[in-house]
Every structure is written in C-alpha cells, then in structure tokens.
DNA sequence: TTGTGTGCAAAAGCTTTGCATGTTG
DNA sequence: CAACATGCAAAGCTTTTGCACACAA
C-alpha cells in the first residue's frame, strides 16, 4: 500500500530529525515535526510561502518565522535541499532517500524536471583537485523549453 | 597598453549594444551606454545595487530603475550574464569575448572562482536529447571551501 | 512633436528580526 | 523555572511599478 510506505518514510525522517536536534542541542517542538511531516506528505518543489499557506489551510497554528526557521534546520541535516531556479526565490525539495539529481527548468511553463548524469561527479572531483577546493555540494540547472507537454499547450 | 585594449572592447560592446537596441526598436539613450561602459571598465561579479552606488560615486545621475532596466537589456543581448550564487541576489558579469565557464563559490569567504570543463557541454547535449528538451543555457555552481587564500586567513 | 525612457519615490515580494508569550528540558 | 521557540507584526533588502518630466527619433 502506497500510504504505508509514505508513513514509513515519515517515521524515518522524524527519527533522523530528532537525532539532529538532540545532537545540536535544539528543542524538539511539535511545530518542527509537524512541518517536517507535511513536507514529506507532499510532493516535489515548494517555497516557504506555499508551505506556510498549506499549513494554514490545514488549520495548523504556525507562523512564517517558524516555517523559515524549520526549513533552515531541515536543510542543515539534509532532510531537504534548497534550490534557486533562476528567480530570487528559494525553493525546497525533500531529499531523504533520493538519489543525487539535477534539474531542467522550462523557461516557458516554469516546470521543473529531474535528471541524473554521472559526469557531474567527475567534474566535481577533478575541479576540486585541480583548484585545491574541497567541494561540498553543487547546483546544476539546465534551462530551456520542454518539447513535450509545454509545446503541445498543456 | 592595457587601457587601449579595454577601450577597444568598450567600443565593440557599444557597437553590439547599439545594433541590439536598433533591432529591437529601443532608444539609444546616454544612460544605457554609460552603464554599459562602467560595467566593462570594472571587473568580475557585481549586483545591481553595487553598480548603482558605483554610478552615484562617479556622479552620474542615474536611478535604480534605469540600472535594472539596462541590466535586463544587456542580459538579453548576451553582453552580461546573470547569476545566483546561493543567495537571493542576482549577480552579473560581463560576458563579451569570454569563453564559457562555470563557478566555484567559497562558502567561507564568498569569493567566486571560475573554471571550464567540457563535460558540461556533453551533459547538456545528452540530456536535451534524451528528455526532449531544447537546452538554451545552464548554470553550474560548485560550493565548498578554497584551501588556498581562504584557509590561510586572507 | 510624440511617445519611450528616466528619475524619484512608493510599493511589492521574500526573508529576517524584535518582543512578549508559551513550551521544552 | 530558566532558556529557548513561537506567533505576530514590523523592518530589511532586493526588485518592480507609477507618475511627471525629459529627450531620442
């Protein structure tokens, strides 16, 4: 059953978050776990405001400040990943259990697609070596036009 | 002489900008050319506010609105390139005559370095093909720590 | 002369901060 | 119960917009 799997993942990420908060000496508040749960129940890419609205819609009593605060904490323990897709707006995606991937952004419809290519890892390794730079992370975005859904007017 | 070369480039980019404005039916205002000139006299990466302050310092009478407007025009004709290096702030760099390159950003000191790797072109080609996506541009940033200047405390 | 571009200031959009109150450890 | 987290609203920062005036075509 699909939902069972989702719940399993939610248990795992809560556990991981819990350990992170403990390790760093932060408090385990209900808001933090609720936000994490809602993120993992939902899909794909979102921004802070959308998440805030979502929480409000579900009648949770949270503030923007807490949303931003929690997103920061979750990013710090790799439960979500921060992105910028060409706009001055931070977008997030859940990252637990996801394999490394990069993004294709359609300049027409704004949709975000994902892809993997091992060459990016090679670039990181080689460049870190050559330039005496310890690379911790990267961001690769390809921009263009999706010839599928978008061009057929969907 | 170094300065002579700079002036030659400035003449070339003004010419290119002029043709672009003509083609698109925009007016050739002194502000637009002055901003272009100041960008090409200066170095590397900058943001809109820094450029605005720079113009003010030089006693040019310009507004932020015109700076933003002109940056947009220059980006549209490939005389400058827009970037976001992990902050919600658009940064720019002159791009005329520069070969394709990507960026390494030091998470400690914020400095931006450049590198080239042909593999990125392969990724663009292959992914565009596989995913039926016409890739027009990309952005690849590597984040980490520069073991040189930064770690020795400079 | 006509209408686009400009300067200025105000507004908008995303994010952070200050403060009083609530909750965790 | 002490310190940290929260909610709320205000402030901050980057970017955009509205309007009257200036100037390119």
mmCIF file of C-alpha atoms (C1' of nucleotides) in Angstrom:
data_model
loop_
_atom_site.group_PDB
_atom_site.id
_atom_site.type_symbol
_atom_site.label_atom_id
_atom_site.label_comp_id
_atom_site.label_asym_id
_atom_site.label_seq_id
_atom_site.Cartn_x
_atom_site.Cartn_y
_atom_site.Cartn_z
ATOM 1 C CA UNK A 1 0.000 0.000 0.000
ATOM 2 C CA UNK A 2 1.277 3.379 -1.033
ATOM 3 C CA UNK A 3 0.303 5.202 2.127
ATOM 4 C CA UNK A 4 2.058 2.705 4.350
ATOM 5 C CA UNK A 5 5.326 3.419 2.530
ATOM 6 C CA UNK A 6 4.836 7.146 2.985
ATOM 7 C CA UNK A 7 4.265 6.682 6.681
ATOM 8 C CA UNK A 8 7.366 4.570 6.979
ATOM 9 C CA UNK A 9 9.434 7.294 5.376
ATOM 10 C CA UNK A 10 7.865 9.862 7.680
ATOM 11 C CA UNK A 11 8.856 7.801 10.690
ATOM 12 C CA UNK A 12 12.396 7.563 9.423
ATOM 13 C CA UNK A 13 12.829 11.256 8.714
ATOM 14 C CA UNK A 14 11.317 12.199 12.064
ATOM 15 C CA UNK A 15 13.806 9.916 13.720
ATOM 16 C CA UNK A 16 16.667 11.470 11.809
ATOM 17 C CA UNK A 17 15.450 14.999 12.577
ATOM 18 C CA UNK A 18 15.092 14.079 16.222
ATOM 19 C CA UNK A 19 18.675 12.891 16.401
ATOM 20 C CA UNK A 20 19.859 16.037 14.657
ATOM 21 C CA UNK A 21 18.041 18.317 17.102
ATOM 22 C CA UNK A 22 19.441 16.366 20.012
ATOM 23 C CA UNK A 23 22.986 16.449 18.678
ATOM 24 C CA UNK A 24 22.808 20.193 18.079
ATOM 25 C CA UNK A 25 21.063 20.978 21.340
ATOM 26 C CA UNK A 26 17.854 22.266 19.759
ATOM 27 C CA UNK A 27 14.446 21.619 21.236
ATOM 28 C CA UNK A 28 12.001 19.115 19.856
ATOM 29 C CA UNK A 29 8.886 21.167 19.337
ATOM 30 C CA UNK A 30 5.658 19.919 17.839
ATOM 31 C CA UNK A 31 5.770 22.626 15.175
ATOM 32 C CA UNK A 32 9.084 21.370 13.843
ATOM 33 C CA UNK A 33 7.822 17.831 13.462
ATOM 34 C CA UNK A 34 4.515 18.891 12.005
ATOM 35 C CA UNK A 35 6.245 20.925 9.338
ATOM 36 C CA UNK A 36 8.556 18.023 8.503
ATOM 37 C CA UNK A 37 5.582 15.693 8.239
ATOM 38 C CA UNK A 38 3.667 17.991 5.903
ATOM 39 C CA UNK A 39 6.701 18.400 3.693
ATOM 40 C CA UNK A 40 7.107 14.645 3.360
ATOM 41 C CA UNK A 41 3.427 14.092 2.726
ATOM 42 C CA UNK A 42 3.540 16.469 -0.168
ATOM 43 C CA UNK A 43 5.408 16.383 -3.432
ATOM 44 C CA UNK A 44 8.258 17.958 -5.178
ATOM 45 C CA UNK A 45 9.317 21.565 -5.155
ATOM 46 C CA UNK A 46 7.805 24.238 -2.986
ATOM 47 C CA UNK A 47 8.696 27.584 -1.484
ATOM 48 C CA UNK A 48 8.355 28.813 2.086
ATOM 49 C CA UNK A 49 5.202 30.818 1.457
ATOM 50 C CA UNK A 50 3.450 27.902 -0.244
ATOM 51 C CA UNK A 51 4.286 25.693 2.709
ATOM 52 C CA UNK A 52 3.044 28.344 5.125
ATOM 53 C CA UNK A 53 -0.240 28.660 3.240
ATOM 54 C CA UNK A 54 -0.525 24.889 3.155
ATOM 55 C CA UNK A 55 -0.121 24.691 6.932
ATOM 56 C CA UNK A 56 -2.692 27.438 7.400
ATOM 57 C CA UNK A 57 -5.127 25.643 5.136
ATOM 58 C CA UNK A 58 -4.772 22.578 7.287
ATOM 59 C CA UNK A 59 -5.514 24.778 10.292
ATOM 60 C CA UNK A 60 -2.170 24.421 11.940
ATOM 61 C CA UNK A 61 -1.249 27.429 14.024
ATOM 62 C CA UNK A 62 2.186 28.276 12.699
ATOM 63 C CA UNK A 63 3.977 31.438 11.770
ATOM 64 C CA UNK A 64 6.140 32.261 8.825
ATOM 65 C CA UNK A 65 9.067 32.714 11.211
ATOM 66 C CA UNK A 66 8.766 29.123 12.363
ATOM 67 C CA UNK A 67 8.420 27.860 8.831
ATOM 68 C CA UNK A 68 11.609 29.607 7.768
ATOM 69 C CA UNK A 69 13.403 28.533 10.926
ATOM 70 C CA UNK A 70 12.417 24.908 10.467
ATOM 71 C CA UNK A 71 13.317 24.866 6.780
ATOM 72 C CA UNK A 72 16.776 26.022 7.772
ATOM 73 C CA UNK A 73 17.118 23.250 10.326
ATOM 74 C CA UNK A 74 15.908 20.640 7.858
ATOM 75 C CA UNK A 75 18.348 21.836 5.233
ATOM 76 C CA UNK A 76 21.178 21.610 7.748
ATOM 77 C CA UNK A 77 20.554 17.936 8.363
ATOM 78 C CA UNK A 78 19.994 17.098 4.687
ATOM 79 C CA UNK A 79 16.310 16.299 5.011
ATOM 80 C CA UNK A 80 15.513 18.933 2.438
ATOM 81 C CA UNK A 81 17.546 20.658 -0.232
ATOM 82 C CA UNK A 82 17.468 24.330 -1.130
ATOM 83 C CA UNK A 83 17.318 25.492 -4.730
ATOM 84 C CA UNK A 84 17.097 28.609 -6.798
ATOM 85 C CA UNK A 85 15.740 28.122 -10.255
ATOM 86 C CA UNK A 86 16.668 31.446 -11.779
ATOM 87 C CA UNK A 87 14.293 33.522 -9.695
ATOM 88 C CA UNK A 88 15.067 35.309 -6.452
ATOM 89 C CA UNK A 89 13.036 32.787 -4.562
ATOM 90 C CA UNK A 90 14.294 29.859 -2.547
ATOM 91 C CA UNK A 91 12.608 26.600 -3.399
ATOM 92 C CA UNK A 92 12.922 23.386 -1.462
ATOM 93 C CA UNK A 93 12.540 19.681 -2.042
ATOM 94 C CA UNK A 94 12.648 16.730 0.299
ATOM 95 C CA UNK A 95 15.880 14.829 -0.079
ATOM 96 C CA UNK A 96 15.787 11.818 2.228
ATOM 97 C CA UNK A 97 16.351 8.624 0.272
ATOM 98 C CA UNK A 98 16.541 10.462 -3.017
ATOM 99 C CA UNK A 99 19.473 9.832 -5.240
ATOM 100 C CA UNK A 100 21.537 12.760 -6.373
ATOM 101 C CA UNK A 101 19.936 14.537 -9.285
ATOM 102 C CA UNK A 102 19.924 17.848 -11.093
ATOM 103 C CA UNK A 103 17.235 19.959 -12.684
ATOM 104 C CA UNK A 104 15.865 21.017 -16.009
ATOM 105 C CA UNK A 105 13.718 24.131 -15.854
ATOM 106 C CA UNK A 106 11.308 25.013 -18.636
ATOM 107 C CA UNK A 107 11.534 28.718 -19.394
ATOM 108 C CA UNK A 108 8.025 28.723 -20.824
ATOM 109 C CA UNK A 109 5.950 26.912 -18.245
ATOM 110 C CA UNK A 110 8.288 27.010 -15.234
ATOM 111 C CA UNK A 111 8.021 23.285 -14.680
ATOM 112 C CA UNK A 112 10.990 21.554 -13.109
ATOM 113 C CA UNK A 113 12.233 18.168 -14.279
ATOM 114 C CA UNK A 114 14.945 15.983 -12.831
ATOM 115 C CA UNK A 115 17.813 14.062 -14.340
ATOM 116 C CA UNK A 116 20.963 12.243 -13.322
ATOM 117 C CA UNK A 117 24.312 12.240 -15.041
ATOM 118 C CA UNK A 118 27.443 10.717 -13.528
ATOM 119 C CA UNK A 119 29.669 13.205 -15.324
ATOM 120 C CA UNK A 120 28.790 15.894 -12.822
ATOM 121 C CA UNK A 121 30.507 13.873 -10.126
ATOM 122 C CA UNK A 122 33.616 13.655 -12.290
ATOM 123 C CA UNK A 123 33.615 17.406 -12.772
ATOM 124 C CA UNK A 124 33.381 17.924 -9.029
ATOM 125 C CA UNK A 125 36.214 15.533 -8.314
ATOM 126 C CA UNK A 126 38.542 16.859 -10.976
ATOM 127 C CA UNK A 127 37.889 20.525 -10.313
ATOM 128 C CA UNK A 128 38.209 20.190 -6.578
ATOM 129 C CA UNK A 129 41.553 18.522 -7.129
ATOM 130 C CA UNK A 130 42.906 20.897 -9.720
ATOM 131 C CA UNK A 131 41.775 24.060 -7.991
ATOM 132 C CA UNK A 132 42.537 22.993 -4.427
ATOM 133 C CA UNK A 133 38.938 23.401 -3.467
ATOM 134 C CA UNK A 134 37.022 20.985 -1.269
ATOM 135 C CA UNK A 135 33.654 20.780 -2.992
ATOM 136 C CA UNK A 136 30.817 20.043 -0.588
ATOM 137 C CA UNK A 137 27.871 20.479 -2.906
ATOM 138 C CA UNK A 138 26.812 21.739 -6.283
ATOM 139 C CA UNK A 139 23.887 23.079 -8.210
ATOM 140 C CA UNK A 140 23.368 22.304 -11.877
ATOM 141 C CA UNK A 141 20.351 23.685 -13.668
ATOM 142 C CA UNK A 142 19.637 23.379 -17.366
ATOM 143 C CA UNK A 143 17.233 25.942 -18.795
ATOM 144 C CA UNK A 144 15.276 25.553 -21.987
ATOM 145 C CA UNK A 145 11.974 24.534 -23.413
ATOM 146 C CA UNK A 146 10.257 21.236 -22.876
ATOM 147 C CA UNK A 147 9.137 19.989 -26.245
ATOM 148 C CA UNK A 148 6.583 17.668 -24.753
ATOM 149 C CA UNK A 149 3.800 18.887 -22.522
ATOM 150 C CA UNK A 150 4.651 22.528 -22.851
ATOM 151 C CA UNK A 151 4.796 22.863 -26.604
ATOM 152 C CA UNK A 152 1.579 20.995 -27.087
ATOM 153 C CA UNK A 153 -0.045 23.675 -24.985
ATOM 154 C CA UNK A 154 -0.668 21.765 -21.770
ATOM 155 C CA UNK B 1 48.960 49.074 -23.403
ATOM 156 C CA UNK B 2 46.325 47.595 -21.137
ATOM 157 C CA UNK B 3 43.964 50.551 -21.246
ATOM 158 C CA UNK B 4 43.950 50.617 -25.012
ATOM 159 C CA UNK B 5 42.689 47.041 -25.064
ATOM 160 C CA UNK B 6 39.929 47.895 -22.601
ATOM 161 C CA UNK B 7 38.819 50.812 -24.747
ATOM 162 C CA UNK B 8 38.764 48.611 -27.814
ATOM 163 C CA UNK B 9 36.488 46.167 -26.062
ATOM 164 C CA UNK B 10 34.260 49.006 -24.908
ATOM 165 C CA UNK B 11 33.903 50.213 -28.474
ATOM 166 C CA UNK B 12 32.966 46.727 -29.586
ATOM 167 C CA UNK B 13 30.353 46.149 -26.936
ATOM 168 C CA UNK B 14 28.821 49.578 -27.500
ATOM 169 C CA UNK B 15 28.550 48.740 -31.156
ATOM 170 C CA UNK B 16 26.903 45.434 -30.372
ATOM 171 C CA UNK B 17 24.520 47.033 -27.878
ATOM 172 C CA UNK B 18 23.668 49.716 -30.409
ATOM 173 C CA UNK B 19 22.740 47.133 -33.022
ATOM 174 C CA UNK B 20 20.647 45.257 -30.474
ATOM 175 C CA UNK B 21 18.701 48.375 -29.476
ATOM 176 C CA UNK B 22 18.118 49.207 -33.126
ATOM 177 C CA UNK B 23 16.952 45.726 -33.987
ATOM 178 C CA UNK B 24 14.535 45.660 -31.059
ATOM 179 C CA UNK B 25 13.273 49.179 -31.562
ATOM 180 C CA UNK B 26 14.606 50.560 -28.272
ATOM 181 C CA UNK B 27 16.060 54.009 -27.946
ATOM 182 C CA UNK B 28 19.745 54.710 -27.651
ATOM 183 C CA UNK B 29 19.984 56.758 -24.505
ATOM 184 C CA UNK B 30 23.179 58.062 -22.969
ATOM 185 C CA UNK B 31 22.343 56.329 -19.675
ATOM 186 C CA UNK B 32 22.290 52.933 -21.328
ATOM 187 C CA UNK B 33 25.703 53.394 -22.887
ATOM 188 C CA UNK B 34 27.186 54.907 -19.766
ATOM 189 C CA UNK B 35 26.081 51.934 -17.695
ATOM 190 C CA UNK B 36 27.494 49.519 -20.255
ATOM 191 C CA UNK B 37 30.782 51.393 -20.252
ATOM 192 C CA UNK B 38 31.104 51.370 -16.479
ATOM 193 C CA UNK B 39 30.386 47.646 -16.383
ATOM 194 C CA UNK B 40 33.099 46.917 -18.895
ATOM 195 C CA UNK B 41 35.592 49.179 -17.154
ATOM 196 C CA UNK B 42 35.134 47.268 -13.954
ATOM 197 C CA UNK B 43 35.803 43.698 -13.038
ATOM 198 C CA UNK B 44 34.062 40.485 -12.351
ATOM 199 C CA UNK B 45 30.873 39.936 -10.436
ATOM 200 C CA UNK B 46 28.604 42.663 -9.178
ATOM 201 C CA UNK B 47 24.990 43.196 -8.229
ATOM 202 C CA UNK B 48 22.551 45.909 -9.268
ATOM 203 C CA UNK B 49 22.889 47.927 -6.080
ATOM 204 C CA UNK B 50 26.698 47.904 -6.226
ATOM 205 C CA UNK B 51 26.555 49.161 -9.786
ATOM 206 C CA UNK B 52 24.060 51.858 -8.812
ATOM 207 C CA UNK B 53 26.296 53.011 -5.952
ATOM 208 C CA UNK B 54 29.280 52.950 -8.280
ATOM 209 C CA UNK B 55 27.462 55.190 -10.768
ATOM 210 C CA UNK B 56 26.452 57.562 -7.990
ATOM 211 C CA UNK B 57 30.016 57.708 -6.715
ATOM 212 C CA UNK B 58 31.116 58.735 -10.164
ATOM 213 C CA UNK B 59 28.457 61.453 -10.070
ATOM 214 C CA UNK B 60 26.333 60.073 -12.853
ATOM 215 C CA UNK B 61 22.684 60.974 -12.458
ATOM 216 C CA UNK B 62 21.011 57.599 -12.769
ATOM 217 C CA UNK B 63 18.215 55.819 -10.992
ATOM 218 C CA UNK B 64 17.927 52.267 -9.799
ATOM 219 C CA UNK B 65 15.088 51.773 -12.244
ATOM 220 C CA UNK B 66 17.359 52.574 -15.159
ATOM 221 C CA UNK B 67 20.124 50.369 -13.817
ATOM 222 C CA UNK B 68 17.759 47.402 -13.560
ATOM 223 C CA UNK B 69 16.220 48.157 -16.927
ATOM 224 C CA UNK B 70 19.612 48.371 -18.613
ATOM 225 C CA UNK B 71 20.924 45.213 -16.953
ATOM 226 C CA UNK B 72 17.938 43.396 -18.398
ATOM 227 C CA UNK B 73 18.628 44.729 -21.878
ATOM 228 C CA UNK B 74 22.300 43.805 -21.638
ATOM 229 C CA UNK B 75 21.473 40.309 -20.487
ATOM 230 C CA UNK B 76 19.095 39.912 -23.425
ATOM 231 C CA UNK B 77 21.826 40.574 -25.945
ATOM 232 C CA UNK B 78 24.440 38.480 -24.128
ATOM 233 C CA UNK B 79 26.659 41.353 -23.111
ATOM 234 C CA UNK B 80 26.300 40.344 -19.495
ATOM 235 C CA UNK B 81 25.291 37.138 -17.758
ATOM 236 C CA UNK B 82 23.012 36.784 -14.759
ATOM 237 C CA UNK B 83 23.908 34.543 -11.837
ATOM 238 C CA UNK B 84 22.681 33.490 -8.457
ATOM 239 C CA UNK B 85 25.313 32.132 -6.159
ATOM 240 C CA UNK B 86 23.113 30.649 -3.468
ATOM 241 C CA UNK B 87 21.770 33.921 -2.150
ATOM 242 C CA UNK B 88 18.562 35.638 -3.168
ATOM 243 C CA UNK B 89 20.501 38.252 -5.011
ATOM 244 C CA UNK B 90 21.115 38.473 -8.724
ATOM 245 C CA UNK B 91 24.737 38.960 -9.637
ATOM 246 C CA UNK B 92 26.054 39.858 -13.056
ATOM 247 C CA UNK B 93 29.259 39.547 -15.018
ATOM 248 C CA UNK B 94 30.325 40.897 -18.385
ATOM 249 C CA UNK B 95 30.334 38.160 -20.969
ATOM 250 C CA UNK B 96 31.525 39.614 -24.256
ATOM 251 C CA UNK B 97 34.509 37.676 -25.550
ATOM 252 C CA UNK B 98 34.599 35.404 -22.537
ATOM 253 C CA UNK B 99 34.644 31.702 -23.070
ATOM 254 C CA UNK B 100 32.018 29.575 -21.431
ATOM 255 C CA UNK B 101 32.850 28.894 -17.819
ATOM 256 C CA UNK B 102 31.241 27.886 -14.562
ATOM 257 C CA UNK B 103 31.743 28.914 -10.965
ATOM 258 C CA UNK B 104 33.206 27.723 -7.719
ATOM 259 C CA UNK B 105 31.874 29.607 -4.695
ATOM 260 C CA UNK B 106 33.715 29.553 -1.388
ATOM 261 C CA UNK B 107 31.246 29.108 1.442
ATOM 262 C CA UNK B 108 33.646 30.717 3.895
ATOM 263 C CA UNK B 109 34.782 33.878 2.186
ATOM 264 C CA UNK B 110 32.161 34.190 -0.559
ATOM 265 C CA UNK B 111 34.750 34.541 -3.276
ATOM 266 C CA UNK B 112 33.840 33.301 -6.724
ATOM 267 C CA UNK B 113 36.281 31.408 -8.924
ATOM 268 C CA UNK B 114 35.874 30.249 -12.498
ATOM 269 C CA UNK B 115 36.581 27.008 -14.277
ATOM 270 C CA UNK B 116 35.892 25.246 -17.550
ATOM 271 C CA UNK B 117 35.046 21.632 -18.137
ATOM 272 C CA UNK B 118 33.928 20.266 -21.491
ATOM 273 C CA UNK B 119 31.824 17.571 -19.822
ATOM 274 C CA UNK B 120 29.115 20.075 -19.022
ATOM 275 C CA UNK B 121 28.510 20.511 -22.742
ATOM 276 C CA UNK B 122 28.132 16.751 -23.099
ATOM 277 C CA UNK B 123 25.604 16.676 -20.293
ATOM 278 C CA UNK B 124 23.589 19.412 -21.958
ATOM 279 C CA UNK B 125 23.620 17.650 -25.305
ATOM 280 C CA UNK B 126 22.748 14.214 -23.970
ATOM 281 C CA UNK B 127 20.054 15.374 -21.574
ATOM 282 C CA UNK B 128 18.407 17.644 -24.083
ATOM 283 C CA UNK B 129 18.250 14.710 -26.461
ATOM 284 C CA UNK B 130 17.053 12.098 -24.002
ATOM 285 C CA UNK B 131 14.467 14.292 -22.331
ATOM 286 C CA UNK B 132 13.218 16.076 -25.457
ATOM 287 C CA UNK B 133 14.240 19.400 -24.044
ATOM 288 C CA UNK B 134 15.942 22.134 -26.023
ATOM 289 C CA UNK B 135 18.529 23.433 -23.617
ATOM 290 C CA UNK B 136 19.363 27.099 -24.157
ATOM 291 C CA UNK B 137 21.567 27.723 -21.164
ATOM 292 C CA UNK B 138 22.749 26.318 -17.892
ATOM 293 C CA UNK B 139 24.103 27.228 -14.524
ATOM 294 C CA UNK B 140 26.627 25.085 -12.717
ATOM 295 C CA UNK B 141 27.936 26.179 -9.343
ATOM 296 C CA UNK B 142 30.237 24.181 -7.119
ATOM 297 C CA UNK B 143 30.196 25.147 -3.442
ATOM 298 C CA UNK B 144 32.936 24.399 -0.976
ATOM 299 C CA UNK B 145 35.982 25.816 0.686
ATOM 300 C CA UNK B 146 39.013 27.231 -1.037
ATOM 301 C CA UNK B 147 42.039 25.697 0.581
ATOM 302 C CA UNK B 148 44.294 28.462 -0.624
ATOM 303 C CA UNK B 149 43.735 32.089 0.243
ATOM 304 C CA UNK B 150 40.767 31.437 2.454
ATOM 305 C CA UNK B 151 42.199 28.818 4.767
ATOM 306 C CA UNK B 152 45.387 30.768 5.303
ATOM 307 C CA UNK B 153 43.187 33.535 6.628
ATOM 308 C CA UNK B 154 43.425 36.030 3.807
ATOM 309 C "C1'" DT C 1 6.124 66.551 -31.761
ATOM 310 C "C1'" DT C 2 5.193 62.112 -29.938
ATOM 311 C "C1'" DG C 3 5.901 58.590 -27.160
ATOM 312 C "C1'" DT C 4 9.521 55.932 -24.963
ATOM 313 C "C1'" DG C 5 12.938 56.354 -21.207
ATOM 314 C "C1'" DT C 6 14.264 58.485 -16.996
ATOM 315 C "C1'" DG C 7 14.442 59.885 -12.025
ATOM 316 C "C1'" DC C 8 12.300 59.632 -7.901
ATOM 317 C "C1'" DA C 9 9.650 57.595 -4.518
ATOM 318 C "C1'" DA C 10 6.469 54.396 -3.218
ATOM 319 C "C1'" DA C 11 5.081 49.614 -3.386
ATOM 320 C "C1'" DA C 12 5.737 44.799 -3.774
ATOM 321 C "C1'" DG C 13 7.748 40.275 -2.703
ATOM 322 C "C1'" DC C 14 10.667 37.328 0.005
ATOM 323 C "C1'" DT C 15 13.034 36.834 4.316
ATOM 324 C "C1'" DT C 16 14.653 38.229 8.925
ATOM 325 C "C1'" DT C 17 14.173 40.353 13.392
ATOM 326 C "C1'" DG C 18 12.210 42.163 17.933
ATOM 327 C "C1'" DC C 19 9.328 41.417 21.521
ATOM 328 C "C1'" DA C 20 6.003 39.395 24.544
ATOM 329 C "C1'" DT C 21 4.221 34.909 25.452
ATOM 330 C "C1'" DG C 22 4.345 29.857 25.515
ATOM 331 C "C1'" DT C 23 6.726 25.413 25.989
ATOM 332 C "C1'" DT C 24 10.615 22.203 26.456
ATOM 333 C "C1'" DG C 25 14.080 20.113 29.181
ATOM 334 C "C1'" DC D 1 11.799 27.589 36.218
ATOM 335 C "C1'" DA D 2 15.047 29.104 33.026
ATOM 336 C "C1'" DA D 3 16.078 29.271 28.421
ATOM 337 C "C1'" DC D 4 14.791 28.671 24.032
ATOM 338 C "C1'" DA D 5 10.995 28.576 20.417
ATOM 339 C "C1'" DT D 6 6.877 30.554 18.825
ATOM 340 C "C1'" DG D 7 3.430 33.922 16.849
ATOM 341 C "C1'" DC D 8 2.773 38.210 15.266
ATOM 342 C "C1'" DA D 9 3.959 42.336 13.219
ATOM 343 C "C1'" DA D 10 7.336 45.327 11.839
ATOM 344 C "C1'" DA D 11 11.544 46.027 9.453
ATOM 345 C "C1'" DG D 12 15.022 44.857 5.854
ATOM 346 C "C1'" DC D 13 16.620 44.026 1.380
ATOM 347 C "C1'" DT D 14 16.220 43.410 -3.500
ATOM 348 C "C1'" DT D 15 13.418 44.394 -7.329
ATOM 349 C "C1'" DT D 16 9.341 46.455 -9.658
ATOM 350 C "C1'" DT D 17 5.942 49.990 -10.579
ATOM 351 C "C1'" DG D 18 3.528 54.631 -11.100
ATOM 352 C "C1'" DC D 19 3.865 59.156 -12.434
ATOM 353 C "C1'" DA D 20 5.535 63.545 -14.133
ATOM 354 C "C1'" DC D 21 9.185 65.261 -16.777
ATOM 355 C "C1'" DA D 22 12.960 64.811 -20.378
ATOM 356 C "C1'" DC D 23 14.708 63.672 -24.569
ATOM 357 C "C1'" DA D 24 15.528 60.424 -28.767
ATOM 358 C "C1'" DA D 25 13.569 59.691 -33.149
#
